[in-house]
């Protein structure tokens, strides 16, 4: 049986997962071609590069938005290797630059960044990616949508992903699903997850780590904190781990 072990000693996020799975020998061109089937290629660029950190090589993945971002929103998440996900976006109403937006551009901006859960489900369903990749992607997205709905007190169909960043969440989650399907993994076991500690920036302000959605997704699963500060496990990473893992525990 082909078993995949996720060792989350430094947490987990969508782009970290894609990098790790690509590093198992899948051609990045395959991933890019499959992701293109979603019809969102004009919204993002995927940068994939092999590099060394602390003398250990790995694959670094970044999703760069090409048209969705407000020019004033470039901040920490671009320099933040492990959690490049737009749920660290500032809310459009909380720019720190004393920069006034008209109501209209705020609304347009939210509209460009936001996609409802129903719409995301359709994008995945209507795409030409494999059945196995679709099933995995839908399962991961459901885990996030369910948690976000509970955090915000909304029904699940009302969840809008400006927070977990619609496009890059789609790329991270569907990309992970495509790679898992391609690897033909039959069983996934996950280590306890290191979530980090302290405070982190999210769409609506500063939250304790783990962020509310992350904590809900990880409920009942083994995770731990150390003195290391920062958000090591993102909602997307938590959803990948919990929706995909058949069990949690030590390496078999």
PDB file of C-alpha atoms in Angstrom:
ATOM      1  CA  UNK A   1       0.000   0.000   0.000  1.00  0.00           C
ATOM      2  CA  UNK A   2       1.376   3.395  -0.988  1.00  0.00           C
ATOM      3  CA  UNK A   3       1.366   5.414   2.232  1.00  0.00           C
ATOM      4  CA  UNK A   4       2.187   9.103   2.530  1.00  0.00           C
ATOM      5  CA  UNK A   5       3.387  10.438   5.878  1.00  0.00           C
ATOM      6  CA  UNK A   6       2.963  14.157   6.552  1.00  0.00           C
ATOM      7  CA  UNK A   7       5.549  15.244   9.106  1.00  0.00           C
ATOM      8  CA  UNK A   8       4.259  18.640  10.259  1.00  0.00           C
ATOM      9  CA  UNK A   9       7.084  19.585  12.626  1.00  0.00           C
ATOM     10  CA  UNK A  10       7.084  23.110  11.139  1.00  0.00           C
ATOM     11  CA  UNK A  11       3.328  23.320  10.685  1.00  0.00           C
ATOM     12  CA  UNK A  12       1.513  22.996   7.368  1.00  0.00           C
ATOM     13  CA  UNK A  13       0.134  25.348   4.717  1.00  0.00           C
ATOM     14  CA  UNK A  14      -1.115  24.865   1.183  1.00  0.00           C
ATOM     15  CA  UNK A  15       2.036  26.002  -0.572  1.00  0.00           C
ATOM     16  CA  UNK A  16       4.253  23.959   1.773  1.00  0.00           C
ATOM     17  CA  UNK A  17       2.211  20.875   0.902  1.00  0.00           C
ATOM     18  CA  UNK A  18       2.462  21.486  -2.851  1.00  0.00           C
ATOM     19  CA  UNK A  19       6.232  21.977  -2.532  1.00  0.00           C
ATOM     20  CA  UNK A  20       6.631  18.755  -0.542  1.00  0.00           C
ATOM     21  CA  UNK A  21       4.510  16.713  -2.956  1.00  0.00           C
ATOM     22  CA  UNK A  22       6.303  18.092  -6.040  1.00  0.00           C
ATOM     23  CA  UNK A  23       9.579  17.174  -4.354  1.00  0.00           C
ATOM     24  CA  UNK A  24       8.501  13.531  -4.488  1.00  0.00           C
ATOM     25  CA  UNK A  25       9.233  13.678  -8.212  1.00  0.00           C
ATOM     26  CA  UNK A  26       6.234  15.134 -10.020  1.00  0.00           C
ATOM     27  CA  UNK A  27       7.015  17.436 -12.945  1.00  0.00           C
ATOM     28  CA  UNK A  28       5.879  21.004 -12.116  1.00  0.00           C
ATOM     29  CA  UNK A  29       4.710  21.291 -15.755  1.00  0.00           C
ATOM     30  CA  UNK A  30       2.114  18.587 -15.027  1.00  0.00           C
ATOM     31  CA  UNK A  31       0.769  20.552 -12.059  1.00  0.00           C
ATOM     32  CA  UNK A  32       0.606  23.802 -14.053  1.00  0.00           C
ATOM     33  CA  UNK A  33      -1.173  22.121 -16.973  1.00  0.00           C
ATOM     34  CA  UNK A  34      -3.757  20.518 -14.661  1.00  0.00           C
ATOM     35  CA  UNK A  35      -4.336  23.750 -12.720  1.00  0.00           C
ATOM     36  CA  UNK A  36      -4.892  25.574 -16.035  1.00  0.00           C
ATOM     37  CA  UNK A  37      -8.036  23.434 -16.430  1.00  0.00           C
ATOM     38  CA  UNK A  38      -9.679  25.546 -13.711  1.00  0.00           C
ATOM     39  CA  UNK A  39      -9.793  28.525 -16.059  1.00  0.00           C
ATOM     40  CA  UNK A  40      -8.199  30.900 -13.529  1.00  0.00           C
ATOM     41  CA  UNK A  41      -4.780  31.240 -15.153  1.00  0.00           C
ATOM     42  CA  UNK A  42      -5.094  34.974 -15.722  1.00  0.00           C
ATOM     43  CA  UNK A  43      -5.500  35.536 -11.982  1.00  0.00           C
ATOM     44  CA  UNK A  44      -2.279  34.076 -10.633  1.00  0.00           C
ATOM     45  CA  UNK A  45       1.247  32.970 -11.369  1.00  0.00           C
ATOM     46  CA  UNK A  46       2.773  29.943  -9.743  1.00  0.00           C
ATOM     47  CA  UNK A  47       6.448  30.211  -8.949  1.00  0.00           C
ATOM     48  CA  UNK A  48       8.168  26.922  -8.183  1.00  0.00           C
ATOM     49  CA  UNK A  49      11.847  26.856  -7.329  1.00  0.00           C
ATOM     50  CA  UNK A  50      14.233  24.356  -5.829  1.00  0.00           C
ATOM     51  CA  UNK A  51      16.280  25.974  -3.077  1.00  0.00           C
ATOM     52  CA  UNK A  52      18.223  25.164   0.042  1.00  0.00           C
ATOM     53  CA  UNK A  53      17.410  26.337   3.551  1.00  0.00           C
ATOM     54  CA  UNK A  54      19.734  25.489   6.419  1.00  0.00           C
ATOM     55  CA  UNK A  55      21.608  23.260   3.984  1.00  0.00           C
ATOM     56  CA  UNK A  56      18.563  21.145   3.111  1.00  0.00           C
ATOM     57  CA  UNK A  57      17.031  21.341  -0.343  1.00  0.00           C
ATOM     58  CA  UNK A  58      13.327  21.540  -0.942  1.00  0.00           C
ATOM     59  CA  UNK A  59      10.815  23.060  -3.325  1.00  0.00           C
ATOM     60  CA  UNK A  60       9.515  26.520  -2.582  1.00  0.00           C
ATOM     61  CA  UNK A  61       6.090  27.368  -4.006  1.00  0.00           C
ATOM     62  CA  UNK A  62       4.436  30.773  -4.171  1.00  0.00           C
ATOM     63  CA  UNK A  63       1.100  31.776  -5.617  1.00  0.00           C
ATOM     64  CA  UNK A  64       1.373  35.350  -6.873  1.00  0.00           C
ATOM     65  CA  UNK A  65      -1.868  37.151  -7.631  1.00  0.00           C
ATOM     66  CA  UNK A  66      -1.645  38.889 -10.973  1.00  0.00           C
ATOM     67  CA  UNK A  67      -4.786  40.964 -11.039  1.00  0.00           C
ATOM     68  CA  UNK A  68      -6.701  40.627  -7.829  1.00  0.00           C
ATOM     69  CA  UNK A  69      -4.564  42.508  -5.387  1.00  0.00           C
ATOM     70  CA  UNK A  70      -4.924  46.089  -4.394  1.00  0.00           C
ATOM     71  CA  UNK A  71      -1.473  47.738  -4.780  1.00  0.00           C
ATOM     72  CA  UNK A  72      -1.674  48.841  -1.148  1.00  0.00           C
ATOM     73  CA  UNK A  73      -2.046  45.312   0.111  1.00  0.00           C
ATOM     74  CA  UNK A  74       1.479  44.071  -0.430  1.00  0.00           C
ATOM     75  CA  UNK A  75       2.735  43.210   3.002  1.00  0.00           C
ATOM     76  CA  UNK A  76       4.094  40.408   5.095  1.00  0.00           C
ATOM     77  CA  UNK A  77       2.567  37.472   3.289  1.00  0.00           C
ATOM     78  CA  UNK A  78       4.979  37.885   0.398  1.00  0.00           C
ATOM     79  CA  UNK A  79       7.988  37.484   2.650  1.00  0.00           C
ATOM     80  CA  UNK A  80       6.488  34.838   4.777  1.00  0.00           C
ATOM     81  CA  UNK A  81       7.561  31.622   3.130  1.00  0.00           C
ATOM     82  CA  UNK A  82       5.385  29.156   4.928  1.00  0.00           C
ATOM     83  CA  UNK A  83       2.067  30.934   5.047  1.00  0.00           C
ATOM     84  CA  UNK A  84       1.650  32.631   1.740  1.00  0.00           C
ATOM     85  CA  UNK A  85      -2.087  32.667   1.818  1.00  0.00           C
ATOM     86  CA  UNK A  86      -4.368  35.569   1.422  1.00  0.00           C
ATOM     87  CA  UNK A  87      -6.151  35.016   4.688  1.00  0.00           C
ATOM     88  CA  UNK A  88      -3.482  37.379   6.015  1.00  0.00           C
ATOM     89  CA  UNK A  89      -4.957  40.068   3.760  1.00  0.00           C
ATOM     90  CA  UNK A  90      -5.947  43.220   5.526  1.00  0.00           C
ATOM     91  CA  UNK A  91      -9.608  43.900   5.264  1.00  0.00           C
ATOM     92  CA  UNK A  92     -10.121  46.652   2.672  1.00  0.00           C
ATOM     93  CA  UNK A  93     -11.474  48.941   5.388  1.00  0.00           C
ATOM     94  CA  UNK A  94      -8.406  48.661   7.569  1.00  0.00           C
ATOM     95  CA  UNK A  95      -5.588  50.031   5.471  1.00  0.00           C
ATOM     96  CA  UNK A  96      -2.794  51.287   7.656  1.00  0.00           C
ATOM     97  CA  UNK A  97      -1.823  54.041   5.269  1.00  0.00           C
ATOM     98  CA  UNK A  98      -4.590  56.466   6.208  1.00  0.00           C
ATOM     99  CA  UNK A  99      -5.592  55.936   2.606  1.00  0.00           C
ATOM    100  CA  UNK A 100      -9.258  56.653   1.979  1.00  0.00           C
ATOM    101  CA  UNK A 101     -11.115  54.440  -0.435  1.00  0.00           C
ATOM    102  CA  UNK A 102     -14.490  55.403  -1.738  1.00  0.00           C
ATOM    103  CA  UNK A 103     -17.203  52.982  -0.790  1.00  0.00           C
ATOM    104  CA  UNK A 104     -17.441  51.893  -4.397  1.00  0.00           C
ATOM    105  CA  UNK A 105     -13.834  50.834  -4.805  1.00  0.00           C
ATOM    106  CA  UNK A 106     -14.003  49.038  -1.452  1.00  0.00           C
ATOM    107  CA  UNK A 107     -16.987  47.120  -2.683  1.00  0.00           C
ATOM    108  CA  UNK A 108     -15.408  46.301  -6.035  1.00  0.00           C
ATOM    109  CA  UNK A 109     -12.259  45.237  -4.269  1.00  0.00           C
ATOM    110  CA  UNK A 110     -14.102  42.875  -1.954  1.00  0.00           C
ATOM    111  CA  UNK A 111     -16.003  41.594  -4.938  1.00  0.00           C
ATOM    112  CA  UNK A 112     -12.859  40.857  -6.899  1.00  0.00           C
ATOM    113  CA  UNK A 113     -11.258  39.097  -3.963  1.00  0.00           C
ATOM    114  CA  UNK A 114     -14.316  37.225  -2.768  1.00  0.00           C
ATOM    115  CA  UNK A 115     -15.763  34.044  -4.156  1.00  0.00           C
ATOM    116  CA  UNK A 116     -18.605  32.220  -2.530  1.00  0.00           C
ATOM    117  CA  UNK A 117     -18.185  28.608  -1.472  1.00  0.00           C
ATOM    118  CA  UNK A 118     -20.889  27.554  -3.957  1.00  0.00           C
ATOM    119  CA  UNK A 119     -19.016  29.211  -6.827  1.00  0.00           C
ATOM    120  CA  UNK A 120     -15.750  27.533  -5.821  1.00  0.00           C
ATOM    121  CA  UNK A 121     -17.492  24.145  -5.696  1.00  0.00           C
ATOM    122  CA  UNK A 122     -18.744  24.749  -9.252  1.00  0.00           C
ATOM    123  CA  UNK A 123     -15.313  25.836 -10.538  1.00  0.00           C
ATOM    124  CA  UNK A 124     -13.863  22.545  -9.256  1.00  0.00           C
ATOM    125  CA  UNK A 125     -16.802  20.432 -10.428  1.00  0.00           C
ATOM    126  CA  UNK A 126     -16.881  21.934 -13.932  1.00  0.00           C
ATOM    127  CA  UNK A 127     -13.146  21.631 -14.522  1.00  0.00           C
ATOM    128  CA  UNK A 128     -11.512  18.835 -16.504  1.00  0.00           C
ATOM    129  CA  UNK A 129      -9.229  17.650 -13.693  1.00  0.00           C
ATOM    130  CA  UNK A 130      -9.404  13.971 -12.705  1.00  0.00           C
ATOM    131  CA  UNK A 131     -12.295  12.611 -10.660  1.00  0.00           C
ATOM    132  CA  UNK A 132      -9.933  11.688  -7.807  1.00  0.00           C
ATOM    133  CA  UNK A 133      -8.462  15.200  -7.702  1.00  0.00           C
ATOM    134  CA  UNK A 134     -11.960  16.726  -7.698  1.00  0.00           C
ATOM    135  CA  UNK A 135     -13.097  14.555  -4.797  1.00  0.00           C
ATOM    136  CA  UNK A 136     -10.046  15.409  -2.719  1.00  0.00           C
ATOM    137  CA  UNK A 137     -10.331  19.133  -3.473  1.00  0.00           C
ATOM    138  CA  UNK A 138     -14.044  19.240  -2.580  1.00  0.00           C
ATOM    139  CA  UNK A 139     -13.384  17.453   0.705  1.00  0.00           C
ATOM    140  CA  UNK A 140     -10.624  19.909   1.707  1.00  0.00           C
ATOM    141  CA  UNK A 141     -12.677  22.968   0.704  1.00  0.00           C
ATOM    142  CA  UNK A 142     -15.673  21.706   2.645  1.00  0.00           C
ATOM    143  CA  UNK A 143     -13.528  21.445   5.804  1.00  0.00           C
ATOM    144  CA  UNK A 144     -12.503  25.118   5.482  1.00  0.00           C
ATOM    145  CA  UNK A 145     -15.939  26.404   4.506  1.00  0.00           C
ATOM    146  CA  UNK A 146     -17.551  24.606   7.440  1.00  0.00           C
ATOM    147  CA  UNK A 147     -15.058  26.160   9.889  1.00  0.00           C
ATOM    148  CA  UNK A 148     -15.330  29.667   8.392  1.00  0.00           C
ATOM    149  CA  UNK A 149     -19.133  29.436   8.551  1.00  0.00           C
ATOM    150  CA  UNK A 150     -18.969  28.544  12.241  1.00  0.00           C
ATOM    151  CA  UNK A 151     -16.437  31.302  13.025  1.00  0.00           C
ATOM    152  CA  UNK A 152     -18.511  33.997  11.314  1.00  0.00           C
ATOM    153  CA  UNK A 153     -21.903  32.605  12.317  1.00  0.00           C
ATOM    154  CA  UNK A 154     -23.042  32.191   8.699  1.00  0.00           C
ATOM    155  CA  UNK A 155     -24.625  29.273   6.893  1.00  0.00           C
ATOM    156  CA  UNK A 156     -22.029  27.428   4.800  1.00  0.00           C
ATOM    157  CA  UNK A 157     -23.391  28.589   1.443  1.00  0.00           C
ATOM    158  CA  UNK A 158     -22.936  32.200   2.588  1.00  0.00           C
ATOM    159  CA  UNK A 159     -19.198  31.760   3.228  1.00  0.00           C
ATOM    160  CA  UNK A 160     -17.116  34.029   1.041  1.00  0.00           C
ATOM    161  CA  UNK A 161     -13.459  33.367   0.579  1.00  0.00           C
ATOM    162  CA  UNK A 162     -11.885  36.774   0.631  1.00  0.00           C
ATOM    163  CA  UNK A 163     -10.386  35.684   3.837  1.00  0.00           C
ATOM    164  CA  UNK A 164      -8.728  32.464   2.971  1.00  0.00           C
ATOM    165  CA  UNK A 165      -8.080  34.267  -0.311  1.00  0.00           C
ATOM    166  CA  UNK A 166     -10.230  32.815  -3.002  1.00  0.00           C
ATOM    167  CA  UNK A 167      -7.755  32.309  -5.814  1.00  0.00           C
ATOM    168  CA  UNK A 168      -4.741  31.191  -3.877  1.00  0.00           C
ATOM    169  CA  UNK A 169      -6.825  28.906  -1.665  1.00  0.00           C
ATOM    170  CA  UNK A 170      -8.189  27.319  -4.851  1.00  0.00           C
ATOM    171  CA  UNK A 171      -4.686  26.913  -6.303  1.00  0.00           C
ATOM    172  CA  UNK A 172      -3.273  25.520  -3.031  1.00  0.00           C
ATOM    173  CA  UNK A 173      -6.129  23.103  -2.426  1.00  0.00           C
ATOM    174  CA  UNK A 174      -6.762  21.929  -5.972  1.00  0.00           C
ATOM    175  CA  UNK A 175      -2.987  21.754  -6.562  1.00  0.00           C
ATOM    176  CA  UNK A 176      -2.592  19.504  -3.520  1.00  0.00           C
ATOM    177  CA  UNK A 177      -5.507  17.327  -4.675  1.00  0.00           C
ATOM    178  CA  UNK A 178      -4.034  17.004  -8.198  1.00  0.00           C
ATOM    179  CA  UNK A 179      -0.647  15.931  -6.811  1.00  0.00           C
ATOM    180  CA  UNK A 180      -2.072  13.442  -4.286  1.00  0.00           C
ATOM    181  CA  UNK A 181      -4.151  11.897  -7.049  1.00  0.00           C
ATOM    182  CA  UNK A 182      -1.165  11.727  -9.414  1.00  0.00           C
ATOM    183  CA  UNK A 183       0.995  10.076  -6.724  1.00  0.00           C
ATOM    184  CA  UNK A 184      -1.619   7.349  -6.333  1.00  0.00           C
ATOM    185  CA  UNK A 185      -1.466   7.593  -2.558  1.00  0.00           C
ATOM    186  CA  UNK A 186      -3.719   5.016  -0.902  1.00  0.00           C
ATOM    187  CA  UNK A 187      -3.259   5.995   2.723  1.00  0.00           C
ATOM    188  CA  UNK A 188      -2.185   9.217   4.438  1.00  0.00           C
ATOM    189  CA  UNK A 189      -0.929   9.396   8.000  1.00  0.00           C
ATOM    190  CA  UNK A 190      -0.227  12.751   9.624  1.00  0.00           C
ATOM    191  CA  UNK A 191       2.003  13.623  12.574  1.00  0.00           C
ATOM    192  CA  UNK A 192       0.680  15.831  15.374  1.00  0.00           C
ATOM    193  CA  UNK A 193       0.684  19.373  13.963  1.00  0.00           C
ATOM    194  CA  UNK A 194       2.922  22.140  15.269  1.00  0.00           C
ATOM    195  CA  UNK A 195       0.733  25.257  15.139  1.00  0.00           C
ATOM    196  CA  UNK A 196       3.117  27.941  16.459  1.00  0.00           C
ATOM    197  CA  UNK A 197       2.181  30.427  19.171  1.00  0.00           C
ATOM    198  CA  UNK A 198       1.638  34.101  19.909  1.00  0.00           C
ATOM    199  CA  UNK A 199      -0.387  36.335  17.605  1.00  0.00           C
ATOM    200  CA  UNK A 200      -0.884  36.510  13.848  1.00  0.00           C
ATOM    201  CA  UNK A 201      -2.510  38.901  11.433  1.00  0.00           C
ATOM    202  CA  UNK A 202      -5.730  37.839   9.742  1.00  0.00           C
ATOM    203  CA  UNK A 203      -8.305  39.548   7.543  1.00  0.00           C
ATOM    204  CA  UNK A 204     -10.147  41.199  10.400  1.00  0.00           C
ATOM    205  CA  UNK A 205      -7.280  42.053  12.723  1.00  0.00           C
ATOM    206  CA  UNK A 206      -4.856  40.278  15.021  1.00  0.00           C
ATOM    207  CA  UNK A 207      -5.723  36.846  16.388  1.00  0.00           C
ATOM    208  CA  UNK A 208      -4.168  34.367  18.745  1.00  0.00           C
ATOM    209  CA  UNK A 209      -2.495  31.331  17.191  1.00  0.00           C
ATOM    210  CA  UNK A 210      -4.050  29.005  16.156  1.00  0.00           C
ATOM    211  CA  UNK A 211      -6.531  31.331  14.390  1.00  0.00           C
ATOM    212  CA  UNK A 212     -10.219  30.559  15.098  1.00  0.00           C
ATOM    213  CA  UNK A 213     -10.868  28.684  11.834  1.00  0.00           C
ATOM    214  CA  UNK A 214      -7.638  26.689  12.217  1.00  0.00           C
ATOM    215  CA  UNK A 215      -8.532  25.737  15.803  1.00  0.00           C
ATOM    216  CA  UNK A 216     -11.985  24.555  14.724  1.00  0.00           C
ATOM    217  CA  UNK A 217     -10.610  22.493  11.836  1.00  0.00           C
ATOM    218  CA  UNK A 218      -8.056  20.859  14.161  1.00  0.00           C
ATOM    219  CA  UNK A 219     -10.591  20.160  16.901  1.00  0.00           C
ATOM    220  CA  UNK A 220     -10.154  16.621  18.178  1.00  0.00           C
ATOM    221  CA  UNK A 221      -6.897  16.153  16.253  1.00  0.00           C
ATOM    222  CA  UNK A 222      -3.437  16.190  17.856  1.00  0.00           C
ATOM    223  CA  UNK A 223      -1.630  19.526  17.643  1.00  0.00           C
ATOM    224  CA  UNK A 224       0.875  21.293  19.853  1.00  0.00           C
ATOM    225  CA  UNK A 225       2.516  24.632  20.549  1.00  0.00           C
ATOM    226  CA  UNK A 226       6.115  25.530  21.359  1.00  0.00           C
ATOM    227  CA  UNK A 227       7.753  28.846  22.115  1.00  0.00           C
ATOM    228  CA  UNK A 228       8.142  29.444  18.361  1.00  0.00           C
ATOM    229  CA  UNK A 229       6.106  32.536  17.507  1.00  0.00           C
ATOM    230  CA  UNK A 230       3.870  32.904  14.485  1.00  0.00           C
ATOM    231  CA  UNK A 231       1.205  31.062  12.539  1.00  0.00           C
ATOM    232  CA  UNK A 232       2.807  27.804  11.425  1.00  0.00           C
ATOM    233  CA  UNK A 233      -0.447  26.078  10.518  1.00  0.00           C
ATOM    234  CA  UNK A 234      -2.872  27.970   8.284  1.00  0.00           C
ATOM    235  CA  UNK A 235      -6.569  27.127   7.863  1.00  0.00           C
ATOM    236  CA  UNK A 236      -5.748  25.696   4.414  1.00  0.00           C
ATOM    237  CA  UNK A 237      -2.953  23.535   5.863  1.00  0.00           C
ATOM    238  CA  UNK A 238      -5.183  22.340   8.691  1.00  0.00           C
ATOM    239  CA  UNK A 239      -7.934  21.442   6.227  1.00  0.00           C
ATOM    240  CA  UNK A 240      -5.533  19.510   3.976  1.00  0.00           C
ATOM    241  CA  UNK A 241      -4.204  17.543   6.943  1.00  0.00           C
ATOM    242  CA  UNK A 242      -7.557  16.740   8.557  1.00  0.00           C
ATOM    243  CA  UNK A 243      -9.552  16.115   5.367  1.00  0.00           C
ATOM    244  CA  UNK A 244      -6.848  13.958   3.765  1.00  0.00           C
ATOM    245  CA  UNK A 245      -5.318  12.053   6.695  1.00  0.00           C
ATOM    246  CA  UNK A 246      -6.726   8.605   7.371  1.00  0.00           C
ATOM    247  CA  UNK A 247      -5.092   8.730  10.792  1.00  0.00           C
ATOM    248  CA  UNK A 248      -2.793  10.818  13.011  1.00  0.00           C
ATOM    249  CA  UNK A 249       0.171   9.338  14.768  1.00  0.00           C
ATOM    250  CA  UNK A 250       3.855   8.386  14.546  1.00  0.00           C
ATOM    251  CA  UNK A 251       5.524   7.357  11.309  1.00  0.00           C
ATOM    252  CA  UNK A 252       4.541   3.796  10.411  1.00  0.00           C
TER     253      UNK A 252
END
